[in-house]
Amino acid sequence: MQQHDTLRSAVFLDFDNVVSGLATGAGPSVAHRFATDPEPWFDWLTHDLPRRVLLRRCYMNPAGYLLDENGNRAYFSAFRRAFQALGFEVVDCPPLTRMKNGADLRMALDVMDALAASTHFDEFILMSTDSDFVPLLLRLRAADRRTKLVAHPDVGRVVRAAADSVVGLDALARGLGWEASPLDEALFGQDAGEQVIAAMGEIMAEAQGPVPLAALGAQVRTHTGMTLRESDWGGTGSIDALVARVGGIVRQEGPAGGFVVRQEWLLPPATEAPSD
């Protein structure tokens, strides 16, 4: 292949994996934008070099769902037509177990089939945050094929070294119009528990008074895309353990779970020493 030739590319998208990563990192509205209108981000992703995307495949669990800002479910099957309209073949990947839908295995097999196909693909673009693809990326490199990986921004050095280029989900989110605050940028690289803990610390640092637990949970969901219960209380197992982990805040009893206050508000005011 000459340097200035048009790349013949194949795109393989683990839909469930990417959309959940965007929802967790950048919020439900960004993930919904990715799912309902794929053409803008697809153009953003593929127009850095001259290329023809000859093969476009999307692996999706139709029974999966995305929660919006109000907690309503949008089932993945509703997004199928938008991807088909962009020339994607949508491959149903129903759950094999409670936690696994088998998309990664199906993707790996299809990539190997494409590698052996009569059509010579110069480039393979894999969209998945699964680190299990390292052996596959190395196999593609050994076959002298270019690889681009769209993955979590906190992906490890071993995974980065296996691909020719890596696009973080945070960059993809910005391509979808995500305007991130410094807190949001920091949260994208953290796991679910760390995100909730960091978000709670930020929310309580800006609070002007006691925050009802229900309101706190709503604000955490806005920041992270997760409810407190979905995150297992930031990975701590309980609200009291989460409050202790954040530090500097206290939960007080009251209706609907009570209130969370900054510890400094509970300290008695300092008294001035009597003047002589």
Tab-separated table of C-alpha atoms in Angstrom:
chain	number	residue	atom	x	y	z
A	1	MET	CA	0.000	0.000	0.000
A	2	GLN	CA	1.413	3.374	-0.971
A	3	GLN	CA	1.552	6.118	1.607
A	4	HIS	CA	-1.108	8.257	-0.043
A	5	ASP	CA	-3.486	5.468	-1.046
A	6	THR	CA	-6.996	5.405	0.357
A	7	LEU	CA	-7.193	3.001	3.299
A	8	ARG	CA	-9.596	0.104	2.967
A	9	SER	CA	-10.992	-0.141	6.487
A	10	ALA	CA	-13.247	-2.303	8.620
A	11	VAL	CA	-15.037	-1.060	11.757
A	12	PHE	CA	-16.136	-3.372	14.564
A	13	LEU	CA	-18.222	-1.779	17.340
A	14	ASP	CA	-19.106	-3.373	20.688
A	15	PHE	CA	-22.170	-1.169	21.140
A	16	ASP	CA	-23.041	-2.142	24.716
A	17	ASN	CA	-19.480	-1.639	25.881
A	18	VAL	CA	-18.975	1.774	24.291
A	19	VAL	CA	-22.382	3.257	25.076
A	20	SER	CA	-22.156	2.238	28.739
A	21	GLY	CA	-18.650	3.716	28.937
A	22	LEU	CA	-19.901	7.007	27.505
A	23	ALA	CA	-22.888	7.057	29.884
A	24	THR	CA	-20.639	6.486	32.874
A	25	GLY	CA	-17.927	8.913	31.813
A	26	ALA	CA	-19.770	11.729	30.033
A	27	GLY	CA	-23.396	11.243	31.047
A	28	PRO	CA	-26.563	9.705	29.606
A	29	SER	CA	-27.240	12.533	27.140
A	30	VAL	CA	-23.881	12.025	25.387
A	31	ALA	CA	-24.409	8.251	25.251
A	32	HIS	CA	-27.904	8.798	23.834
A	33	ARG	CA	-26.491	11.126	21.164
A	34	PHE	CA	-23.948	8.460	20.207
A	35	ALA	CA	-26.707	5.843	19.895
A	36	THR	CA	-29.370	7.840	18.078
A	37	ASP	CA	-27.252	9.800	15.583
A	38	PRO	CA	-24.086	7.866	14.682
A	39	GLU	CA	-23.228	9.737	11.486
A	40	PRO	CA	-21.495	12.791	13.108
A	41	TRP	CA	-19.193	10.758	15.362
A	42	PHE	CA	-18.532	8.227	12.591
A	43	ASP	CA	-17.398	11.048	10.277
A	44	TRP	CA	-15.281	12.520	13.092
A	45	LEU	CA	-13.642	9.158	13.717
A	46	THR	CA	-12.916	8.193	10.103
A	47	HIS	CA	-12.087	11.453	8.330
A	48	ASP	CA	-8.570	11.978	9.695
A	49	LEU	CA	-7.144	9.966	6.763
A	50	PRO	CA	-8.416	9.091	3.277
A	51	ARG	CA	-10.261	5.803	3.726
A	52	ARG	CA	-13.147	3.708	2.484
A	53	VAL	CA	-14.915	1.889	5.281
A	54	LEU	CA	-15.871	-1.262	3.442
A	55	LEU	CA	-17.068	-3.273	6.421
A	56	ARG	CA	-19.147	-1.840	9.267
A	57	ARG	CA	-20.359	-4.170	11.986
A	58	CYS	CA	-22.159	-3.349	15.246
A	59	TYR	CA	-22.569	-5.955	18.000
A	60	MET	CA	-25.581	-5.265	20.214
A	61	ASN	CA	-27.623	-6.910	22.937
A	62	PRO	CA	-31.141	-5.832	21.888
A	63	ALA	CA	-32.434	-6.306	25.439
A	64	GLY	CA	-29.831	-3.958	26.915
A	65	TYR	CA	-30.898	-0.461	27.826
A	66	LEU	CA	-29.633	3.041	28.490
A	67	LEU	CA	-30.996	5.145	31.344
A	68	ASP	CA	-31.735	8.778	30.553
A	69	GLU	CA	-31.392	11.679	33.010
A	70	ASN	CA	-34.828	10.871	34.440
A	71	GLY	CA	-34.113	7.178	34.940
A	72	ASN	CA	-36.224	6.042	31.951
A	73	ARG	CA	-35.026	3.065	29.912
A	74	ALA	CA	-34.175	3.312	26.202
A	75	TYR	CA	-33.684	-0.230	24.912
A	76	PHE	CA	-30.769	-0.816	22.562
A	77	SER	CA	-33.053	-2.400	19.971
A	78	ALA	CA	-34.508	1.080	19.376
A	79	PHE	CA	-31.113	2.256	18.077
A	80	ARG	CA	-30.721	-0.485	15.470
A	81	ARG	CA	-32.245	1.451	12.569
A	82	ALA	CA	-29.931	4.453	13.009
A	83	PHE	CA	-26.882	2.211	12.555
A	84	GLN	CA	-28.392	0.318	9.659
A	85	ALA	CA	-29.052	3.657	7.950
A	86	LEU	CA	-25.296	4.314	8.145
A	87	GLY	CA	-24.432	1.011	6.489
A	88	PHE	CA	-23.737	-1.026	9.626
A	89	GLU	CA	-24.639	-4.668	9.857
A	90	VAL	CA	-26.147	-5.040	13.331
A	91	VAL	CA	-25.349	-8.390	14.934
A	92	ASP	CA	-27.572	-9.440	17.842
A	93	CYS	CA	-25.540	-10.618	20.839
A	94	PRO	CA	-27.994	-11.703	23.541
A	95	PRO	CA	-26.589	-12.427	26.994
A	96	LEU	CA	-24.637	-15.657	27.399
A	97	THR	CA	-24.558	-15.174	31.167
A	98	ARG	CA	-25.970	-12.555	33.521
A	99	MET	CA	-22.934	-10.305	33.004
A	100	LYS	CA	-21.642	-11.262	29.536
A	101	ASN	CA	-23.175	-10.958	26.074
A	102	GLY	CA	-20.417	-12.594	24.022
A	103	ALA	CA	-19.853	-9.604	21.725
A	104	ASP	CA	-16.095	-9.625	22.292
A	105	LEU	CA	-15.741	-13.253	21.192
A	106	ARG	CA	-17.964	-12.723	18.147
A	107	MET	CA	-15.956	-9.614	17.233
A	108	ALA	CA	-12.646	-11.460	17.485
A	109	LEU	CA	-13.885	-14.270	15.251
A	110	ASP	CA	-15.238	-11.837	12.668
A	111	VAL	CA	-12.001	-9.839	12.660
A	112	MET	CA	-10.050	-13.018	11.947
A	113	ASP	CA	-12.464	-13.874	9.140
A	114	ALA	CA	-11.952	-10.400	7.671
A	115	LEU	CA	-8.201	-10.780	7.942
A	116	ALA	CA	-8.408	-13.949	5.827
A	117	ALA	CA	-11.004	-12.562	3.382
A	118	SER	CA	-10.338	-12.032	-0.319
A	119	THR	CA	-10.779	-8.293	0.240
A	120	HIS	CA	-7.552	-6.890	1.647
A	121	PHE	CA	-8.379	-4.637	4.589
A	122	ASP	CA	-5.566	-2.194	5.294
A	123	GLU	CA	-7.014	-1.046	8.615
A	124	PHE	CA	-9.091	-2.463	11.437
A	125	ILE	CA	-10.906	-0.038	13.776
A	126	LEU	CA	-12.027	-1.723	16.988
A	127	MET	CA	-14.407	0.122	19.286
A	128	SER	CA	-14.364	-1.573	22.684
A	129	THR	CA	-12.899	-0.957	26.124
A	130	ASP	CA	-12.191	-4.672	26.597
A	131	SER	CA	-8.477	-5.333	27.231
A	132	ASP	CA	-8.910	-8.934	26.007
A	133	PHE	CA	-8.282	-7.678	22.466
A	134	VAL	CA	-4.520	-7.351	22.961
A	135	PRO	CA	-3.698	-10.725	21.319
A	136	LEU	CA	-5.973	-9.823	18.404
A	137	LEU	CA	-4.301	-6.426	17.944
A	138	LEU	CA	-0.884	-8.058	17.978
A	139	ARG	CA	-2.029	-10.600	15.383
A	140	LEU	CA	-3.231	-7.782	13.123
A	141	ARG	CA	0.078	-5.954	13.493
A	142	ALA	CA	1.981	-9.122	12.606
A	143	ALA	CA	-0.142	-9.312	9.439
A	144	ASP	CA	0.960	-5.752	8.554
A	145	ARG	CA	-2.458	-4.194	9.109
A	146	ARG	CA	-3.038	-0.790	10.636
A	147	THR	CA	-5.136	-0.730	13.837
A	148	LYS	CA	-7.104	1.981	15.627
A	149	LEU	CA	-8.658	1.300	19.022
A	150	VAL	CA	-11.465	3.347	20.584
A	151	ALA	CA	-11.258	2.610	24.290
A	152	HIS	CA	-11.499	3.979	27.816
A	153	PRO	CA	-8.996	6.857	28.336
A	154	ASP	CA	-7.499	4.975	31.273
A	155	VAL	CA	-6.588	1.966	29.134
A	156	GLY	CA	-3.285	0.400	30.170
A	157	ARG	CA	0.109	0.723	28.530
A	158	VAL	CA	0.044	-2.871	27.268
A	159	VAL	CA	-3.167	-2.211	25.341
A	160	ARG	CA	-1.884	1.103	23.952
A	161	ALA	CA	1.325	-0.535	22.818
A	162	ALA	CA	-0.620	-3.174	20.883
A	163	ALA	CA	-2.505	-0.651	18.703
A	164	ASP	CA	-1.186	1.839	16.163
A	165	SER	CA	-3.445	4.542	17.571
A	166	VAL	CA	-5.850	4.844	20.494
A	167	VAL	CA	-8.826	7.210	20.704
A	168	GLY	CA	-10.144	7.705	24.241
A	169	LEU	CA	-13.863	7.656	24.949
A	170	ASP	CA	-13.375	11.120	26.444
A	171	ALA	CA	-12.186	12.386	23.030
A	172	LEU	CA	-15.145	10.666	21.382
A	173	ALA	CA	-17.453	12.346	23.913
A	174	ARG	CA	-15.970	15.752	23.064
A	175	GLY	CA	-16.537	14.941	19.400
A	176	LEU	CA	-20.192	14.455	20.371
A	177	GLY	CA	-20.303	17.939	21.893
A	178	TRP	CA	-19.454	17.068	25.503
A	179	GLU	CA	-18.214	20.176	27.303
A	180	ALA	CA	-16.335	18.757	30.257
A	181	SER	CA	-15.540	20.544	33.480
A	182	PRO	CA	-12.172	19.780	35.137
A	183	LEU	CA	-14.039	17.442	37.506
A	184	ASP	CA	-15.680	15.635	34.592
A	185	GLU	CA	-12.325	15.223	32.845
A	186	ALA	CA	-10.832	13.722	35.997
A	187	LEU	CA	-13.789	11.403	36.556
A	188	PHE	CA	-13.589	9.835	33.091
A	189	GLY	CA	-10.376	8.051	34.000
A	190	GLN	CA	-11.687	6.578	37.248
A	191	ASP	CA	-13.675	3.459	38.016
A	192	ALA	CA	-17.302	3.650	39.103
A	193	GLY	CA	-16.606	3.807	42.841
A	194	GLU	CA	-13.956	6.504	42.504
A	195	GLN	CA	-16.269	8.552	40.300
A	196	VAL	CA	-19.053	8.536	42.874
A	197	ILE	CA	-16.669	9.369	45.724
A	198	ALA	CA	-15.088	12.259	43.802
A	199	ALA	CA	-18.481	13.583	42.666
A	200	MET	CA	-19.869	13.532	46.210
A	201	GLY	CA	-16.830	15.405	47.501
A	202	GLU	CA	-17.238	18.086	44.848
A	203	ILE	CA	-20.997	18.426	45.404
A	204	MET	CA	-20.650	18.767	49.171
A	205	ALA	CA	-17.766	21.239	48.833
A	206	GLU	CA	-20.101	23.536	46.869
A	207	ALA	CA	-23.180	22.941	49.053
A	208	GLN	CA	-24.584	25.958	50.872
A	209	GLY	CA	-26.525	23.941	53.422
A	210	PRO	CA	-27.690	20.426	54.336
A	211	VAL	CA	-28.340	18.279	51.233
A	212	PRO	CA	-31.180	15.713	51.380
A	213	LEU	CA	-29.875	12.277	50.499
A	214	ALA	CA	-32.325	11.961	47.594
A	215	ALA	CA	-31.112	15.279	46.118
A	216	LEU	CA	-27.507	14.230	46.616
A	217	GLY	CA	-28.173	10.991	44.745
A	218	ALA	CA	-29.746	12.909	41.854
A	219	GLN	CA	-26.709	15.197	41.605
A	220	VAL	CA	-24.337	12.222	41.682
A	221	ARG	CA	-26.286	10.641	38.841
A	222	THR	CA	-25.998	13.857	36.831
A	223	HIS	CA	-22.215	13.822	37.320
A	224	THR	CA	-21.567	10.111	36.794
A	225	GLY	CA	-24.592	8.568	35.072
A	226	MET	CA	-25.065	6.215	38.050
A	227	THR	CA	-27.355	6.196	41.031
A	228	LEU	CA	-25.803	5.625	44.451
A	229	ARG	CA	-27.357	2.170	44.646
A	230	GLU	CA	-26.182	1.199	41.137
A	231	SER	CA	-22.621	2.028	42.175
A	232	ASP	CA	-23.034	-0.014	45.382
A	233	TRP	CA	-22.552	3.205	47.308
A	234	GLY	CA	-19.311	4.029	45.524
A	235	GLY	CA	-18.099	0.469	46.016
A	236	THR	CA	-18.251	0.801	49.822
A	237	GLY	CA	-21.443	-1.219	50.375
A	238	SER	CA	-23.486	1.327	52.371
A	239	ILE	CA	-24.297	5.014	52.578
A	240	ASP	CA	-22.566	5.384	55.943
A	241	ALA	CA	-19.403	3.729	54.627
A	242	LEU	CA	-19.534	6.012	51.582
A	243	VAL	CA	-19.884	9.126	53.743
A	244	ALA	CA	-16.907	8.011	55.834
A	245	ARG	CA	-14.888	7.335	52.660
A	246	VAL	CA	-15.571	10.810	51.233
A	247	GLY	CA	-14.508	12.425	54.509
A	248	GLY	CA	-15.426	15.791	55.980
A	249	ILE	CA	-19.173	15.125	55.760
A	250	VAL	CA	-21.747	13.615	58.123
A	251	ARG	CA	-25.146	12.007	57.541
A	252	GLN	CA	-27.946	13.125	59.841
A	253	GLU	CA	-31.158	11.181	60.350
A	254	GLY	CA	-34.332	12.480	58.773
A	255	PRO	CA	-37.082	11.643	56.239
A	256	ALA	CA	-36.151	9.691	53.072
A	257	GLY	CA	-32.702	8.730	54.303
A	258	GLY	CA	-31.877	11.993	56.024
A	259	PHE	CA	-29.431	14.757	55.144
A	260	VAL	CA	-25.736	15.070	54.440
A	261	VAL	CA	-23.908	18.056	55.909
A	262	ARG	CA	-20.350	19.262	55.989
A	263	GLN	CA	-18.674	18.374	59.264
A	264	GLU	CA	-17.483	21.922	59.788
A	265	TRP	CA	-21.096	23.076	60.091
A	266	LEU	CA	-21.497	20.970	63.236
A	267	LEU	CA	-18.593	22.558	65.087
A	268	PRO	CA	-19.510	25.219	67.668
A	269	PRO	CA	-18.426	28.722	66.698
A	270	ALA	CA	-15.166	29.840	68.186
A	271	THR	CA	-15.555	32.270	71.104
A	272	GLU	CA	-13.374	35.291	71.441
A	273	ALA	CA	-11.187	35.569	74.517
A	274	PRO	CA	-12.381	38.314	76.898
A	275	SER	CA	-10.507	41.563	76.479
A	276	ASP	CA	-8.515	42.999	79.350
